[in-house]
Coordinates of C-alpha atoms and ligand atoms in Angstrom, one line a residue:
X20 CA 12.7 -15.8 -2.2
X21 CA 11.3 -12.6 -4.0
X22 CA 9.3 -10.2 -2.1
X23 CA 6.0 -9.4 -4.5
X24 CA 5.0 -5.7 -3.9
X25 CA 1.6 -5.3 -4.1
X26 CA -1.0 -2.4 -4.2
X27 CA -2.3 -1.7 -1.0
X28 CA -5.0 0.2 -2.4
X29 CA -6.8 -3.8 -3.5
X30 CA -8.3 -4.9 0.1
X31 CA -7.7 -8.3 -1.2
X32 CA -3.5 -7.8 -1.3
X33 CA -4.4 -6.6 2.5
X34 CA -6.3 -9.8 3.1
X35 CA -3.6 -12.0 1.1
X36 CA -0.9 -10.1 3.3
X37 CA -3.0 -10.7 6.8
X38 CA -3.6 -14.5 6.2
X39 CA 0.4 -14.9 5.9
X40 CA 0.9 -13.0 9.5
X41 CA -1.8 -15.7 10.8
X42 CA -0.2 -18.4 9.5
X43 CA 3.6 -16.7 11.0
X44 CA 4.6 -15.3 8.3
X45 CA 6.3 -11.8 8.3
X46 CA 5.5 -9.3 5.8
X47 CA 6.3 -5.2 4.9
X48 CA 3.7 -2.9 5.1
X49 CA 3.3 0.9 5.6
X50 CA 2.4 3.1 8.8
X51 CA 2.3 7.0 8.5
X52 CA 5.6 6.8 9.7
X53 CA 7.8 4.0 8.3
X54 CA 7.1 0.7 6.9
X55 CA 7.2 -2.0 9.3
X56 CA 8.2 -5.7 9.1
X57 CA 5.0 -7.3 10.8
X58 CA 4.2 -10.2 12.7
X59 CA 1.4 -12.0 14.9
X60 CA 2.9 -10.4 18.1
X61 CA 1.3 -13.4 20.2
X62 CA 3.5 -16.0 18.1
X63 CA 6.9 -16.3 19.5
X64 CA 8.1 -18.3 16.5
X65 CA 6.9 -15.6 14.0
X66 CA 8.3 -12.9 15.8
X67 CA 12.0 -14.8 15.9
X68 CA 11.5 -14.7 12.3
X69 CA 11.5 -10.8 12.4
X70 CA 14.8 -10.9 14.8
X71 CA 16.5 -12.8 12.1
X72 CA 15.2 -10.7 8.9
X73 CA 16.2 -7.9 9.8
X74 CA 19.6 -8.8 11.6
X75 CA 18.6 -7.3 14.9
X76 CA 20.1 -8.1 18.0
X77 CA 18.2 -9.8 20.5
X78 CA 18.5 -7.3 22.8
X79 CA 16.3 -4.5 21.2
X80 CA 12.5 -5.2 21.5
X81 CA 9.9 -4.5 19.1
X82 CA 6.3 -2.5 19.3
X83 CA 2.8 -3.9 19.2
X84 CA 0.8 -2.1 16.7
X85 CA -3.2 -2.4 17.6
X86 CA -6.1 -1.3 15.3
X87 CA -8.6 -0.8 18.6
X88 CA -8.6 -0.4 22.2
X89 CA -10.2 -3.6 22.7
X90 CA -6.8 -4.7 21.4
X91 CA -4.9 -3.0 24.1
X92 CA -6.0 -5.3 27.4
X93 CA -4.5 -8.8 25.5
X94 CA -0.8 -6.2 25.4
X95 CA -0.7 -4.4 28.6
X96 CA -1.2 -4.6 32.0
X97 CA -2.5 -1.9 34.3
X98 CA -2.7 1.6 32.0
X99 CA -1.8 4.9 34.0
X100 CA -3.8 7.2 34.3
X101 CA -1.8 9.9 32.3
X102 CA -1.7 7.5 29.1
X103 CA -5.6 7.3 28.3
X104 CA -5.1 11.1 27.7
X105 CA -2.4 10.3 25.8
X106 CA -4.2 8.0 24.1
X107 CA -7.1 10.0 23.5
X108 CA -4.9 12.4 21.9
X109 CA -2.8 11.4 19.7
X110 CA -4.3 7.6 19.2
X111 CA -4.6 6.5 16.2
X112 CA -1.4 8.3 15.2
X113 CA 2.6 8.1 15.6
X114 CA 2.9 7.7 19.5
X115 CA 4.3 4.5 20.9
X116 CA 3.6 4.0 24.6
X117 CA 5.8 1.6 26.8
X118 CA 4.0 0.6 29.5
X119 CA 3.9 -2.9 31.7
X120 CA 3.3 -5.6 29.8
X121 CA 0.2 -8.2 29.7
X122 CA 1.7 -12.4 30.2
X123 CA 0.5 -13.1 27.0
X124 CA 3.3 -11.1 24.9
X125 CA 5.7 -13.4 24.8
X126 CA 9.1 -12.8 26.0
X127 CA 11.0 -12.2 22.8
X128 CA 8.9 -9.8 21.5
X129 CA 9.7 -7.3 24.6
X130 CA 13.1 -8.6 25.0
X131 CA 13.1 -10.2 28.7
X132 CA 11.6 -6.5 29.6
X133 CA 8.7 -6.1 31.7
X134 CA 7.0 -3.4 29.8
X135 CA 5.9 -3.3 26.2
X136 CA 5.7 -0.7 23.4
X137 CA 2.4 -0.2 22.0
X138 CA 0.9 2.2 19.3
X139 CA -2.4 2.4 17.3
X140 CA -0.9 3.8 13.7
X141 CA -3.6 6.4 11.5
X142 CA -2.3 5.0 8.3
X143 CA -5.9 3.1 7.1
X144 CA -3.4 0.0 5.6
X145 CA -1.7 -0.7 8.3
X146 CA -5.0 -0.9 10.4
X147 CA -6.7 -3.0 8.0
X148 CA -4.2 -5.0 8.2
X149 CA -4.0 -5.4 12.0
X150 CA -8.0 -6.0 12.1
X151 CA -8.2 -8.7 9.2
X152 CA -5.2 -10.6 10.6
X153 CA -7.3 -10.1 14.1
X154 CA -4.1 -10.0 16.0
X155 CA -1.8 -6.9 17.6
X156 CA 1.6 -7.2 14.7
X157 CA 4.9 -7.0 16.4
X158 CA 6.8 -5.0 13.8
X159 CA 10.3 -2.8 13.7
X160 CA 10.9 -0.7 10.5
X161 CA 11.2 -3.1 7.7
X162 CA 15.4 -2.0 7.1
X163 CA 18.4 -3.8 7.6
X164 CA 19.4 -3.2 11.3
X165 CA 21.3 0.0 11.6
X166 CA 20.3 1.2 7.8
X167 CA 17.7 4.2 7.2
X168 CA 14.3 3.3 7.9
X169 CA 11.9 2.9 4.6
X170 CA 9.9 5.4 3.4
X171 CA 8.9 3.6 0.5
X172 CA 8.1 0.0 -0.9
X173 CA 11.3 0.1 -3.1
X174 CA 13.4 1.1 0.3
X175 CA 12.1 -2.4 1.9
X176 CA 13.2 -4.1 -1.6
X177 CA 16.7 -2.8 -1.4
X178 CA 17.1 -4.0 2.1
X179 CA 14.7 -6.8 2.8
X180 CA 13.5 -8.3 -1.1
X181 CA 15.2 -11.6 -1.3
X182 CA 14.0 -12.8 2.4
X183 CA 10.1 -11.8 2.7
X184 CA 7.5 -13.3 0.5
X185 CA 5.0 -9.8 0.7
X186 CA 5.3 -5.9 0.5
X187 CA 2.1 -4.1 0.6
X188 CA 2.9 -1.0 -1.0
X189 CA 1.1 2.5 -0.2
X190 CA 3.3 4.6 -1.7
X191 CA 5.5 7.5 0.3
X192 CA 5.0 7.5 4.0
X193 CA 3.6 10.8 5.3
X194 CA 5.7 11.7 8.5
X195 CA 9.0 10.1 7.0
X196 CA 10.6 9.4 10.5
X197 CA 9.7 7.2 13.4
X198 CA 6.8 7.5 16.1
X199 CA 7.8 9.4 19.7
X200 CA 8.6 6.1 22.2
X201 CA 7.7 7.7 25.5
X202 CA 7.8 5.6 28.8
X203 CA 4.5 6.3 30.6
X204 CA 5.5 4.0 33.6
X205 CA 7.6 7.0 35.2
X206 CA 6.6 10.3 36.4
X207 CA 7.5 12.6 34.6
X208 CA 7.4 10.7 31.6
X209 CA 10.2 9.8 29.6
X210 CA 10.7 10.1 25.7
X211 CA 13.3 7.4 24.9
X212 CA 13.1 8.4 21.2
X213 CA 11.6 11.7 19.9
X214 CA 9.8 11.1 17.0
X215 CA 6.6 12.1 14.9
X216 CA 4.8 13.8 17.9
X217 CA 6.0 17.0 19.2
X218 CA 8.0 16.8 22.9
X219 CA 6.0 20.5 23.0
X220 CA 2.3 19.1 22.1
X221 CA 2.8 16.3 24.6
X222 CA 3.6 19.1 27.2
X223 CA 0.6 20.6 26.1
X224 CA -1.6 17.7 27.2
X225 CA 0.7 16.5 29.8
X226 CA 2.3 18.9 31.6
X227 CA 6.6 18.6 32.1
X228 CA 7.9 15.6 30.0
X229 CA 11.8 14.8 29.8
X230 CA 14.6 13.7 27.6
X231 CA 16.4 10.4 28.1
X232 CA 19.5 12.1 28.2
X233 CA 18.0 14.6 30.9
X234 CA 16.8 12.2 33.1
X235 CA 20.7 11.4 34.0
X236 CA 20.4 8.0 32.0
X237 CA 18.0 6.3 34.7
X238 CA 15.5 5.5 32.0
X239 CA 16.8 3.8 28.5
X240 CA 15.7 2.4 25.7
X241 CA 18.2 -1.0 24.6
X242 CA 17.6 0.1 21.1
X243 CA 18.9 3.5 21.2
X244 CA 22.8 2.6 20.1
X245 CA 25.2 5.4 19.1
X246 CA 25.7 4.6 15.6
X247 CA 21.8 3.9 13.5
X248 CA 19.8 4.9 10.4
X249 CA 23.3 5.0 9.1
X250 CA 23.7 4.7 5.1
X251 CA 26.8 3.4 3.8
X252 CA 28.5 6.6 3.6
X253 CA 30.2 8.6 6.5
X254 CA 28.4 11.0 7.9
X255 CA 29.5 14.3 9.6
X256 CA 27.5 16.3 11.6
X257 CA 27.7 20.3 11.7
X258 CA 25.9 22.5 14.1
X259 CA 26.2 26.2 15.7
X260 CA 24.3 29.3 16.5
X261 CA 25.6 31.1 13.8
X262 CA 24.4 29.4 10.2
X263 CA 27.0 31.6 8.8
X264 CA 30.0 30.1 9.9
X265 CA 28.5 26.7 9.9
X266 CA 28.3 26.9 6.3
X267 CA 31.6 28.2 5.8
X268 CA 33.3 25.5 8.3
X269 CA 31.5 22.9 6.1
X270 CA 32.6 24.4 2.4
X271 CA 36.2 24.2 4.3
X272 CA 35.9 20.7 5.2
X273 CA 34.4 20.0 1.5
X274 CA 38.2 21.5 0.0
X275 CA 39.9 19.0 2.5
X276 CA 38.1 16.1 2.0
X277 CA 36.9 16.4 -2.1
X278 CA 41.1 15.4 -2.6
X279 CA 40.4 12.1 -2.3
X280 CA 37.1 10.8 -1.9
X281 CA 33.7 11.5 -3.2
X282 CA 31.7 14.3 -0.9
X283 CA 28.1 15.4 -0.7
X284 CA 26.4 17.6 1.4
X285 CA 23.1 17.6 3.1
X286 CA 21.8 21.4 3.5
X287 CA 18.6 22.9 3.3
X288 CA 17.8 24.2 -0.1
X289 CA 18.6 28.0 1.2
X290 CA 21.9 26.9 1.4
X291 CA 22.9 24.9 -1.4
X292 CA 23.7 27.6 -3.5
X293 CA 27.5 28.1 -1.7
X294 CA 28.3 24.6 -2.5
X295 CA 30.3 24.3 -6.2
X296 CA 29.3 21.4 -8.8
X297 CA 32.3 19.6 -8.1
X298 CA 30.0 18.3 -4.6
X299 CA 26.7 16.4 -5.1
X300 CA 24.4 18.3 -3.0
X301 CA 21.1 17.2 -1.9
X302 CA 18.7 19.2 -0.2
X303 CA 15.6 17.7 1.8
X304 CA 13.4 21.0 1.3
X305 CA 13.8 24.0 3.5
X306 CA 14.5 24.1 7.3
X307 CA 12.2 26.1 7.5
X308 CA 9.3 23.9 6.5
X309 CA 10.7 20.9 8.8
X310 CA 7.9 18.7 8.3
X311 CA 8.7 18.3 4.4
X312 CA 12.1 17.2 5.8
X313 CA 11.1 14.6 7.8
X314 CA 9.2 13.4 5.1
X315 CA 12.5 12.8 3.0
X316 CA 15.3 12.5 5.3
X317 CA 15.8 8.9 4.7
X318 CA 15.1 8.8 1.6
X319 CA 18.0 11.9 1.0
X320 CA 20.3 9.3 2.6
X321 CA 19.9 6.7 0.7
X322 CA 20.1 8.6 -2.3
X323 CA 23.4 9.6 -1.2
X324 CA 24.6 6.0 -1.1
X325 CA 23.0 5.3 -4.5
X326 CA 25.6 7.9 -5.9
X327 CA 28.5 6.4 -4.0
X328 CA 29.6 8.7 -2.3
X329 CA 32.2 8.3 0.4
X330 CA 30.9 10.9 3.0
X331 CA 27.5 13.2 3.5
X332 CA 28.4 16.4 5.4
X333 CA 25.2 17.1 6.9
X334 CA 23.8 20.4 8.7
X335 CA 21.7 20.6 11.7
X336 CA 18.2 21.0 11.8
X337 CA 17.0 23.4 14.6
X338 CA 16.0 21.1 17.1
X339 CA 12.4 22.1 18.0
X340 CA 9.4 20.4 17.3
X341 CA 9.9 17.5 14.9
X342 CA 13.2 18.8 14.0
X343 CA 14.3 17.2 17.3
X344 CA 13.6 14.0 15.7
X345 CA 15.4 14.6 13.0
X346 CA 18.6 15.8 14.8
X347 CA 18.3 12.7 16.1
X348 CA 18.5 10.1 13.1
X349 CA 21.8 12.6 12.0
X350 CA 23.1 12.4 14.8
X351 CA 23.1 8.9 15.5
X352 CA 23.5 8.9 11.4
X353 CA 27.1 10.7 12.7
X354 CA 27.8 8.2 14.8
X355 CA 26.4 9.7 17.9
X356 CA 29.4 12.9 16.8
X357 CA 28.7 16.5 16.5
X358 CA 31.0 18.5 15.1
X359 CA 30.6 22.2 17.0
X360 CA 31.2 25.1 14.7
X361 CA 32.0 28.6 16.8
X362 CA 32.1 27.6 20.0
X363 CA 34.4 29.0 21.7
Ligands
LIG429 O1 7.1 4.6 13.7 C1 7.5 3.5 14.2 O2 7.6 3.5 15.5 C2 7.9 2.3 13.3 C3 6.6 1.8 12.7 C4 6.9 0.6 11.9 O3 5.6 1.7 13.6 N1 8.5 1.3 14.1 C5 9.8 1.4 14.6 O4 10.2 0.3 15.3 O5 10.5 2.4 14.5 P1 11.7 0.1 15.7 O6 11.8 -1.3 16.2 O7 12.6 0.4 14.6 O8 12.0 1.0 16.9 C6 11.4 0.7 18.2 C7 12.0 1.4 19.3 C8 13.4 0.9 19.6 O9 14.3 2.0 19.8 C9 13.2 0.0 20.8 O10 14.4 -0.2 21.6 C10 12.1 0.8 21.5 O11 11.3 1.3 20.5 N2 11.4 -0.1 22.4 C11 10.5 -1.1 22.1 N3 10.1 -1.7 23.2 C12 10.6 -1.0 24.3 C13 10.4 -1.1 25.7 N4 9.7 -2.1 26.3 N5 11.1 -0.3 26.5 C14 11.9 0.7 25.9 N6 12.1 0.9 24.6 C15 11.4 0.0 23.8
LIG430 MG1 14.2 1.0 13.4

């Protein structure tokens, strides 16, 4: 098989697209985030299909995307009280709640859990989609498992093209990295995965929410593994207060490691003026405008791998607001390593 992409801008590609989920098909299509590999989420057999596509271990559940809140009662059980501010919020838009799930998600789609992940996406496609297929799509990000998430139709074609028969194509996806999972069934809520909504604007509406890693492990996601959104390359991770000597410890590294195997580097474009031509550098805009990052961190890895090189020395983002999220996808880019420059 050959994946068509078509235009999602032509409703009819939408309808031609929807009518293959209802008949348990899987299909590509874009969110504001990422694009998503979709299926009816109410059809066990359909949603299998998405396990096996993608390569993803069984292990790792999926999130219901809705396109109304009449949707939400057929996903979920009892909704606390917190979320329906939540929802007001930030719904439609790249939150993904996990709360307890409704009998008639089947199993697989949730993983044997007892909760469910649900979001309502703002990108226009992806709810036209949900509305003409008239049933909530179970969908991960439409990669290979452990590969950068898509931010583009031809991303889904590199990874995806010879096993799905549709990609609807809207062009680049706006936020560039994944929604904010946050469990809503604890108190304080929990963000499992930070994402395209702010840990600080949910404070705002919520009051205290934690990390998974500061809530001593208790709460997990099963899809949080130490190595993800990995491209082929190697990918080391620098960080420290001072940018200074990060810099420095990286060009250092670059000497060592340019002997015998092909290096790039992954700064902001204030910094890639102290990197030679003998390194392919590739800056994802400037850290100080961390929303453009977002937008092409992925992307900025995979173009890294289309050069072949052997390693990407990257440097941290700041880690506030949606630069949290994409510490994140380096780090677990890095293999879940951080290499620590100046401390002492
Ligand atoms: O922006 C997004 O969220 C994109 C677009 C397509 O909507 N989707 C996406 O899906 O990133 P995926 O499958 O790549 O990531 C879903 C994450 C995984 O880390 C999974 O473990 C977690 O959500 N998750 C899903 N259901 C869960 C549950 N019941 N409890 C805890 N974590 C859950
Ligand atoms: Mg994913």
């Amino acid at each position: 098989m050959r994946a068509r992409i078509l235009s999602a801008s032509d409703i009819e590609n939408i309808r031609r697209a929807a009518r293959l989920v209802r008949s348990g098909e899987v299909v590509a299509f874009p969110t504001e985030t990422v694009y998503g590999l979709g299926a009816d989420a109410t059809n066990s057999v359909a949603v299998a299909k998405v396990f096996a596509l993608k390569e993803r271990p069984s292990f790792d559940p999926l999130i219901v995307h809705i396109a109304s809140m009449e949707m939400l009662p057929g996903v979920v059980g009892a909704v606390p009280e917190g979320a329906e501010r939540l929802m007001e919020a930030f719904w439609p838009g790249p939150l993904t709640l996990v709360m307890f799930k409704n009998e008639t998600i089947p199993d697989i789609v949730t993983a044997g859990l007892p909760t469910v992940a649900v979001r309502m996406p703002r990108s226009e496609v992806a709810l036209e989609l949900i509305r003409e297929a008239g049933v909530p799509i179970a969908a991960p990000s439409a990669n290979r498992f452990g590969r950068p998430s898509p931010t583009c139709a031809e991303h889904v074609m590199e990874d995806l093209g010879d096993k799905i028969p549709l990609i609807l194509d809207g062009g680049t996806t706006q936020i560039g990295v994944e929604s904010t999972v946050l469990d809503v069934t604890c108190s304080p809520p929990v963000i499992l995965r930070p994402g395209g909504i702010d840990r600080e604007v949910l404070e705002r509406v919520l009051g205290k929410v934690l990390l998974a890693q500061e809530n001593d492990g208790a709460v997990r996601s099963p899809g949080q593994m130490k190595q993800h959104y990995a491209p082929r390359a190697r990918v080391l991770l620098f960080d420290g207060e001072r940018r200074a000597e990060v810099t420095a410890a990286m060009k250092a590294q670059v000497e060592r490691l340019k002997k015998d195997s092909r290096v790039g580097v992954m700064v902001p474009e204030e910094e890639a003026s102290h990197f030679g031509s003998d390194v392919l550098v590739i800056s994802p805009g400037s850290y100080d405008e961390l929303g453009v990052v977002a937008s092409k961190l992925f992307e900025t890895l995979r173009a890294f791998d289309r050069e072949g090189v052997d390693c990407i020395l990257a440097l941290a983002p700041p880690k506030r607001g949606i630069g949290l999220a994409i510490f994140d996808r380096l780090f677990k880019a890095a293999g879940s390593q951080i290499i620590e420059v100046g401390r002492s």
